[in-house]
């Protein structure tokens, strides 16, 4: 027999639908944006990835962008610039 | 007719089963909690004069709102008395502030605790400890208010150890990390007054922080002596290259020694800022700064913090014992800054 009722301290995970841009069929000639998260060596890793995309997949120019810091999403100005200047972007986070 | 509570309800046989259910659901920090019944939750809300659906904070990067109802449920679980709840509310506002920037300290491998420093009359009224065993056991208000914040981070914001909270080491302050400033005995301007509040206002200041580091100086009878030891201890600490904010907690003996010569908090900050700088050559030799040592690196200095104002000076701790502490903030000031919020209570 129940004698006590308790309340749930958690919240439902909010569900948000995100629209994805279709993936390109090929990277041939595509302008690549590399989002650097400011952690040490992240620029070197991304530049290396950029080189591979150019050498092995025929990508066009690569350009490195820098976030304000690793703990926040990319800022609005960076996203606007990236949208105008790039076709494809590579982002990630790691230590 | 008060607004109804919308949280899901679980019926249980008795108190013991309720405590076990909270463990089974993954709602606790590893210690037993007080079962959150409606009557207890309502007592919290009534004391703060808040409707259950009132949004206390919205954590943008987690896309989650912390409502008064959820905060109150977690406060009950942590063991808060209802009169502590306005302090919890202010602390939630602080960690939801964009300057505190929840996502980093709420998830980082570097393992931030939420140091809460309470100032003003509320600290005395609620018996929030500012003295002996400052960071340690013994005071319900200190332990349950801090515990509530961690439970809210876990249950509402999703910072569960091992999943979203990936602290490599964490530290004991991640269970609870609350102190008050010893305004009764301190000769200095209280932290909240330095930050623009009136002395008769009550506030809570949140700093994403590492564990406290205790330092010894049982030798000096001068301000410069005590602070020289502090600076030497502190110089290589925390995320040396990141320039986080710091808190300095000066306990009774050191407080009296430093104050006797007329040093104010601004003098302490200035001295510590000047004496915690590292040469580039030392940082490079000890593998903290990248690159080879260049000519001039022996005298090229890097400050531990960006500016003296990034050092929070707090008078607190026991009256006896020539020990004090410094607390490195988490990460860097760029990633998270200390935030002070007023504790508001209904008249």
Coordinates of C-alpha atoms in Angstrom, one line a residue:
Chain A
X1 CA 0.0 0.0 0.0
X2 CA 1.3 3.4 -0.9
X3 CA 1.7 5.9 1.8
X4 CA 4.1 8.4 0.3
X5 CA 4.3 10.2 -3.0
X6 CA 7.5 11.8 -4.2
X7 CA 8.3 14.2 -7.1
X8 CA 10.7 13.7 -10.0
X9 CA 13.7 16.1 -9.7
X10 CA 14.7 15.7 -13.4
X11 CA 13.4 17.3 -16.6
X12 CA 12.4 15.8 -19.8
X13 CA 15.1 16.3 -22.4
X14 CA 13.8 19.0 -24.7
X15 CA 13.5 17.7 -28.3
X16 CA 14.6 20.0 -31.0
X17 CA 14.6 19.1 -34.7
X18 CA 17.7 20.4 -36.5
X19 CA 17.8 20.8 -40.3
X20 CA 20.9 19.3 -41.9
X21 CA 22.4 20.5 -45.1
X22 CA 22.7 17.7 -47.6
X23 CA 26.2 16.3 -47.8
X24 CA 28.1 17.2 -51.0
X25 CA 28.6 14.3 -53.4
X26 CA 32.2 15.3 -53.8
X27 CA 34.7 17.6 -52.2
X28 CA 36.2 18.5 -55.6
X29 CA 36.9 22.2 -55.5
X30 CA 34.9 22.8 -52.4
X31 CA 36.0 25.6 -50.0
X32 CA 36.8 24.0 -46.7
X33 CA 36.3 25.9 -43.3
X34 CA 38.3 24.6 -40.4
X35 CA 36.9 25.6 -37.0
X36 CA 39.7 25.8 -34.4
X37 CA 38.6 25.6 -30.8
X38 CA 41.7 27.3 -29.3
X39 CA 43.0 24.2 -27.6
X40 CA 46.7 23.6 -28.0
X41 CA 47.6 21.9 -31.3
X42 CA 44.0 22.0 -32.6
X43 CA 45.1 24.3 -35.4
X44 CA 47.9 21.9 -36.4
X45 CA 45.5 18.9 -36.4
X46 CA 42.9 20.8 -38.5
X47 CA 45.5 22.1 -41.0
X48 CA 46.7 18.5 -41.4
X49 CA 43.1 17.4 -42.1
X50 CA 42.8 20.2 -44.6
X51 CA 45.9 19.1 -46.4
X52 CA 44.5 15.6 -46.7
X53 CA 41.2 16.8 -48.0
X54 CA 43.0 18.8 -50.7
X55 CA 45.5 16.0 -51.6
X56 CA 43.3 13.0 -51.5
X57 CA 39.8 14.4 -52.2
X58 CA 40.5 17.4 -54.5
X59 CA 39.1 20.0 -52.1
X60 CA 39.8 23.6 -53.0
X61 CA 41.1 26.2 -50.5
X62 CA 41.0 25.7 -46.8
X63 CA 40.6 28.5 -44.3
X64 CA 41.1 28.3 -40.5
X65 CA 38.5 30.0 -38.2
X66 CA 39.0 30.5 -34.5
X67 CA 36.3 30.3 -31.8
X68 CA 36.4 32.6 -28.8
X69 CA 37.1 29.6 -26.6
X70 CA 36.6 25.9 -26.5
X71 CA 33.7 25.9 -24.1
X72 CA 31.2 27.9 -26.1
X73 CA 29.6 27.5 -29.5
X74 CA 31.0 29.3 -32.4
X75 CA 30.0 33.0 -32.3
X76 CA 27.5 34.5 -34.7
X77 CA 30.0 36.5 -36.7
X78 CA 32.1 33.5 -37.3
X79 CA 29.1 31.5 -38.5
X80 CA 28.1 34.3 -40.9
X81 CA 31.6 34.5 -42.3
X82 CA 31.8 30.8 -42.6
X83 CA 28.5 30.6 -44.4
X84 CA 29.6 33.1 -47.0
X85 CA 33.1 31.9 -47.5
X86 CA 32.9 28.1 -47.3
X87 CA 31.0 25.1 -48.7
X88 CA 32.0 22.5 -46.2
X89 CA 33.3 22.8 -42.6
X90 CA 35.3 20.6 -40.2
X91 CA 34.8 21.1 -36.5
X92 CA 35.5 19.1 -33.4
X93 CA 36.6 19.3 -29.8
X94 CA 39.3 17.4 -28.0
X95 CA 42.2 17.7 -25.6
Chain B
X1 CA -5.6 28.0 -5.1
X2 CA -1.9 27.6 -5.5
X3 CA -0.5 26.5 -9.0
X4 CA -0.2 22.8 -9.2
X5 CA 3.2 21.0 -9.3
X6 CA 3.7 19.4 -12.7
X7 CA 6.5 17.0 -11.9
X8 CA 5.9 13.3 -12.4
X9 CA 4.9 11.6 -9.2
X10 CA 6.0 8.2 -7.8
X11 CA 4.1 6.4 -5.1
X12 CA 6.2 4.5 -2.6
X13 CA 5.5 2.3 0.4
X14 CA 7.4 4.3 3.0
X15 CA 10.4 6.6 3.7
X16 CA 13.0 3.8 3.2
X17 CA 11.6 2.8 -0.1
X18 CA 11.5 6.5 -1.2
X19 CA 15.2 6.9 -0.4
X20 CA 16.1 3.7 -2.3
X21 CA 13.9 4.8 -5.3
X22 CA 15.9 8.1 -5.5
X23 CA 19.1 6.0 -5.7
X24 CA 17.6 3.6 -8.3
X25 CA 16.5 6.5 -10.5
X26 CA 20.0 8.0 -10.4
X27 CA 18.9 11.2 -8.8
X28 CA 21.4 11.4 -5.9
X29 CA 25.1 12.4 -5.6
X30 CA 25.9 9.1 -4.0
X31 CA 24.5 9.9 -0.5
X32 CA 20.9 9.4 0.6
X33 CA 18.5 12.2 0.0
X34 CA 15.3 13.5 1.7
X35 CA 12.3 12.2 -0.3
X36 CA 10.8 15.3 -2.0
X37 CA 7.1 15.2 -1.1
X38 CA 4.7 17.9 -2.2
X39 CA 4.4 19.5 1.3
X40 CA 8.2 19.9 1.6
X41 CA 8.6 21.3 -1.9
X42 CA 5.7 23.8 -1.3
X43 CA 7.4 25.0 1.9
X44 CA 10.5 25.8 -0.2
X45 CA 8.5 27.7 -2.8
X46 CA 6.5 29.6 -0.2
X47 CA 9.5 30.8 1.7
X48 CA 11.0 32.3 -1.5
X49 CA 7.6 33.6 -2.7
X50 CA 7.9 31.8 -6.0
X51 CA 5.4 30.1 -8.2
X52 CA 6.5 26.6 -9.3
X53 CA 6.6 27.5 -13.0
X54 CA 8.8 30.5 -12.5
X55 CA 12.0 30.2 -14.6
X56 CA 15.0 30.9 -12.4
X57 CA 17.6 30.5 -15.1
X58 CA 17.8 29.3 -18.7
X59 CA 21.0 27.6 -19.5
X60 CA 21.4 28.4 -23.2
X61 CA 24.1 25.9 -24.1
X62 CA 22.1 23.1 -22.5
X63 CA 18.8 24.4 -23.8
X64 CA 17.3 23.9 -20.4
X65 CA 15.2 26.0 -18.0
X66 CA 15.6 25.6 -14.3
X67 CA 12.2 26.3 -12.8
X68 CA 11.5 27.1 -9.2
X69 CA 9.7 23.7 -8.9
X70 CA 12.7 21.7 -10.0
X71 CA 15.0 23.8 -7.9
X72 CA 12.8 23.3 -4.9
X73 CA 12.6 19.5 -5.4
X74 CA 16.4 19.3 -5.5
X75 CA 16.7 21.6 -2.4
X76 CA 14.4 19.3 -0.4
X77 CA 16.5 16.2 -1.5
X78 CA 19.7 17.9 -0.5
X79 CA 18.3 18.6 3.0
X80 CA 17.8 22.4 2.8
X81 CA 15.6 24.1 5.3
X82 CA 13.0 26.3 3.5
X83 CA 14.7 29.5 4.6
X84 CA 17.8 28.5 2.6
X85 CA 15.9 28.4 -0.7
X86 CA 16.4 32.1 -1.6
X87 CA 20.2 31.5 -1.5
X88 CA 19.7 28.5 -3.8
X89 CA 17.7 30.6 -6.2
X90 CA 20.4 33.3 -6.4
X91 CA 23.1 30.7 -6.9
X92 CA 21.1 29.1 -9.8
X93 CA 20.8 32.6 -11.3
X94 CA 24.6 32.9 -11.0
X95 CA 25.5 29.7 -12.7
X96 CA 22.8 30.4 -15.4
X97 CA 24.4 33.8 -16.2
X98 CA 26.1 33.9 -19.6
X99 CA 29.3 35.2 -18.0
X100 CA 29.6 32.1 -15.8
X101 CA 29.0 30.1 -19.0
X102 CA 27.6 26.9 -17.7
X103 CA 28.7 24.5 -20.4
X104 CA 32.4 24.6 -19.6
X105 CA 32.3 24.2 -15.8
X106 CA 29.3 21.9 -16.0
X107 CA 31.1 19.4 -18.2
X108 CA 34.9 19.9 -18.3
X109 CA 37.5 17.3 -17.8
X110 CA 39.3 19.9 -15.6
X111 CA 36.6 19.2 -13.0
X112 CA 35.2 22.5 -11.7
X113 CA 33.3 22.7 -8.4
X114 CA 30.9 25.6 -7.8
X115 CA 32.4 27.7 -5.1
X116 CA 29.7 29.9 -3.6
X117 CA 30.6 32.8 -1.3
X118 CA 27.7 34.2 0.7
X119 CA 27.8 37.8 1.9
X120 CA 25.5 40.1 3.8
X121 CA 23.0 39.7 6.6
X122 CA 21.5 36.4 5.3
X123 CA 24.8 34.6 6.0
X124 CA 24.5 35.4 9.7
X125 CA 20.8 34.7 9.9
X126 CA 21.1 31.3 8.3
X127 CA 24.3 30.4 10.2
X128 CA 26.3 29.9 7.0
X129 CA 29.7 29.1 8.4
X130 CA 32.5 31.7 7.9
X131 CA 34.9 30.3 10.6
X132 CA 36.4 27.0 11.8
X133 CA 36.4 24.1 9.3
X134 CA 35.4 26.6 6.6
X135 CA 35.4 24.1 3.8
X136 CA 34.7 21.1 6.0
X137 CA 31.9 19.4 7.8
X138 CA 29.5 20.7 10.4
X139 CA 27.2 23.3 9.0
X140 CA 23.9 22.3 7.5
X141 CA 23.4 25.5 5.5
X142 CA 26.9 25.3 3.9
X143 CA 26.5 21.6 3.0
X144 CA 22.9 21.5 1.8
X145 CA 22.9 24.7 -0.3
X146 CA 26.0 23.6 -2.2
X147 CA 24.7 20.0 -2.5
X148 CA 21.5 21.4 -4.0
X149 CA 23.4 23.2 -6.7
X150 CA 25.2 20.0 -7.7
X151 CA 21.9 18.0 -7.7
X152 CA 20.3 20.7 -9.9
X153 CA 23.3 20.4 -12.3
X154 CA 22.9 16.7 -12.3
X155 CA 19.1 16.3 -12.5
X156 CA 18.1 19.4 -14.4
X157 CA 21.1 20.4 -16.5
X158 CA 22.3 16.9 -17.2
X159 CA 25.8 17.1 -15.7
X160 CA 26.0 13.5 -14.6
X161 CA 29.4 12.2 -13.7
X162 CA 30.7 9.8 -16.4
X163 CA 28.4 11.1 -19.1
X164 CA 28.1 14.9 -19.5
X165 CA 30.2 15.7 -16.5
X166 CA 33.6 14.3 -17.6
X167 CA 35.8 15.6 -14.7
X168 CA 39.0 13.6 -14.9
X169 CA 39.6 13.8 -11.1
X170 CA 36.8 16.1 -9.8
X171 CA 37.3 17.1 -6.2
X172 CA 35.4 16.9 -2.9
X173 CA 34.0 20.5 -3.4
X174 CA 31.9 19.1 -6.2
X175 CA 29.7 17.7 -3.5
X176 CA 29.3 21.0 -1.8
X177 CA 31.5 24.1 -1.7
X178 CA 29.9 27.0 0.2
X179 CA 31.4 29.5 2.5
X180 CA 30.4 32.9 4.0
X181 CA 32.7 35.9 4.4
X182 CA 33.5 36.6 8.0
X183 CA 32.1 40.1 7.9
X184 CA 31.8 40.3 11.7
X185 CA 35.5 40.1 12.3
X186 CA 36.9 41.2 9.0
X187 CA 38.5 44.7 8.9
X188 CA 38.0 44.9 5.1
X189 CA 35.3 45.9 2.7
X190 CA 33.1 42.8 2.1
X191 CA 33.3 41.1 -1.3
X192 CA 29.7 42.1 -2.3
X193 CA 30.3 45.7 -1.5
X194 CA 33.4 45.7 -3.6
X195 CA 31.2 44.3 -6.4
X196 CA 28.7 47.1 -6.2
X197 CA 26.1 45.9 -3.7
X198 CA 25.1 47.7 -0.4
X199 CA 26.4 46.2 2.9
X200 CA 22.9 45.4 4.0
X201 CA 22.1 43.5 0.8
X202 CA 22.8 39.8 0.7
X203 CA 24.5 38.1 -2.2
X204 CA 26.0 34.9 -3.4
X205 CA 29.1 34.9 -5.7
X206 CA 29.7 31.8 -7.8
X207 CA 33.2 30.9 -9.0
X208 CA 33.8 27.8 -11.1
X209 CA 36.8 26.5 -9.1
X210 CA 39.3 23.9 -8.2
X211 CA 39.7 22.6 -4.7
X212 CA 41.2 24.9 -2.0
X213 CA 44.9 24.9 -1.6
X214 CA 46.0 25.5 2.0
X215 CA 49.3 27.4 2.6
X216 CA 51.3 27.8 5.8
X217 CA 53.0 30.8 7.2
X218 CA 53.7 30.4 10.9
X219 CA 56.6 32.7 10.9
X220 CA 55.7 36.2 9.7
X221 CA 54.3 39.1 11.7
X222 CA 54.0 41.3 8.6
X223 CA 51.6 41.6 5.7
X224 CA 54.4 41.3 3.2
X225 CA 55.7 38.2 4.9
X226 CA 52.4 36.3 4.8
X227 CA 51.6 37.4 1.3
X228 CA 55.0 36.5 0.0
X229 CA 54.4 32.9 1.1
X230 CA 51.0 33.0 -0.5
X231 CA 52.3 34.3 -3.8
X232 CA 55.1 31.7 -3.8
X233 CA 52.7 28.9 -3.2
X234 CA 50.2 30.2 -5.7
X235 CA 52.6 31.2 -8.6
X236 CA 52.5 27.8 -10.2
X237 CA 49.0 26.5 -9.6
X238 CA 45.8 25.7 -11.5
X239 CA 45.7 26.3 -15.2
X240 CA 48.9 28.4 -15.2
X241 CA 48.7 29.3 -18.8
X242 CA 44.9 29.8 -18.8
X243 CA 44.7 32.8 -16.6
X244 CA 41.6 31.9 -14.6
X245 CA 40.2 34.0 -11.8
X246 CA 41.3 33.2 -8.3
X247 CA 39.9 33.4 -4.8
X248 CA 42.1 34.1 -1.8
X249 CA 40.7 33.1 1.6
X250 CA 42.5 34.7 4.5
X251 CA 41.7 33.1 7.8
X252 CA 41.9 34.7 11.3
X253 CA 45.6 34.9 12.1
X254 CA 46.7 35.9 8.6
X255 CA 43.8 38.3 8.3
X256 CA 44.8 40.1 11.5
X257 CA 48.5 40.1 10.5
X258 CA 47.8 41.6 7.1
X259 CA 45.2 44.1 8.3
X260 CA 47.3 45.3 11.3
X261 CA 49.6 47.2 8.9
X262 CA 46.6 48.9 7.2
X263 CA 46.6 46.7 4.0
X264 CA 43.3 46.8 2.3
X265 CA 42.0 44.2 -0.2
X266 CA 43.1 46.3 -3.1
X267 CA 46.7 46.3 -1.7
X268 CA 46.5 42.5 -1.3
X269 CA 45.4 42.0 -4.9
X270 CA 48.1 44.4 -6.2
X271 CA 50.8 42.6 -4.2
X272 CA 49.7 39.1 -5.2
X273 CA 49.3 40.1 -8.8
X274 CA 52.9 41.5 -8.9
X275 CA 54.4 38.5 -7.2
X276 CA 52.7 35.6 -8.9
X277 CA 54.1 36.2 -12.4
X278 CA 56.2 33.6 -14.1
X279 CA 59.1 34.1 -16.5
X280 CA 58.5 32.7 -20.0
X281 CA 61.7 30.7 -19.6
X282 CA 60.4 29.0 -16.4
X283 CA 57.1 28.2 -18.1
X284 CA 58.9 26.8 -21.1
X285 CA 61.4 24.8 -19.1
X286 CA 58.6 23.2 -17.0
X287 CA 56.6 22.3 -20.2
X288 CA 53.7 24.7 -19.5
X289 CA 54.4 27.1 -22.4
X290 CA 55.1 25.9 -25.9
X291 CA 58.3 26.6 -27.8
X292 CA 62.0 27.0 -27.3
X293 CA 63.5 29.5 -24.8
X294 CA 64.3 32.7 -26.6
X295 CA 66.6 35.5 -25.5
X296 CA 64.9 37.7 -23.0
X297 CA 62.6 34.9 -21.8
X298 CA 64.2 35.0 -18.3
X299 CA 62.8 38.5 -17.7
X300 CA 59.7 38.3 -19.9
X301 CA 56.9 37.7 -17.4
X302 CA 53.4 36.2 -17.7
X303 CA 50.9 37.2 -15.0
X304 CA 49.0 34.4 -13.3
X305 CA 45.7 36.3 -13.8
X306 CA 44.8 39.0 -16.4
X307 CA 44.4 41.7 -13.8
X308 CA 44.5 42.3 -10.0
X309 CA 40.7 42.5 -10.2
X310 CA 40.6 38.8 -11.1
X311 CA 41.6 38.0 -7.6
X312 CA 38.7 37.7 -5.2
X313 CA 39.8 38.4 -1.6
X314 CA 37.6 36.9 1.1
X315 CA 38.1 37.0 4.9
X316 CA 37.0 33.6 6.3
X317 CA 38.2 30.6 8.2
X318 CA 39.0 29.8 11.9
X319 CA 40.4 32.4 14.3
X320 CA 43.4 30.2 15.3
X321 CA 46.0 28.7 13.0
X322 CA 48.4 30.4 10.6
X323 CA 46.9 28.9 7.5
X324 CA 44.9 30.4 4.6
X325 CA 44.0 29.2 1.2
X326 CA 43.9 30.2 -2.5
X327 CA 41.5 28.7 -4.9
X328 CA 42.3 28.6 -8.7
X329 CA 39.3 29.2 -10.8
X330 CA 38.4 26.7 -13.5
X331 CA 39.9 26.9 -16.9
X332 CA 40.3 30.6 -17.9
X333 CA 38.6 33.9 -17.4
X334 CA 37.8 33.8 -21.1
X335 CA 35.8 30.6 -20.5
X336 CA 34.1 31.5 -17.2
X337 CA 33.9 34.4 -14.8
X338 CA 32.7 34.8 -11.3
X339 CA 29.2 36.2 -11.0
X340 CA 27.5 37.8 -8.0
X341 CA 23.7 37.8 -7.6
X342 CA 21.5 39.3 -4.9
X343 CA 19.6 37.0 -2.5
X344 CA 16.0 38.2 -2.6
X345 CA 13.5 37.3 0.1
X346 CA 9.8 38.3 0.2
X347 CA 9.1 41.1 2.7

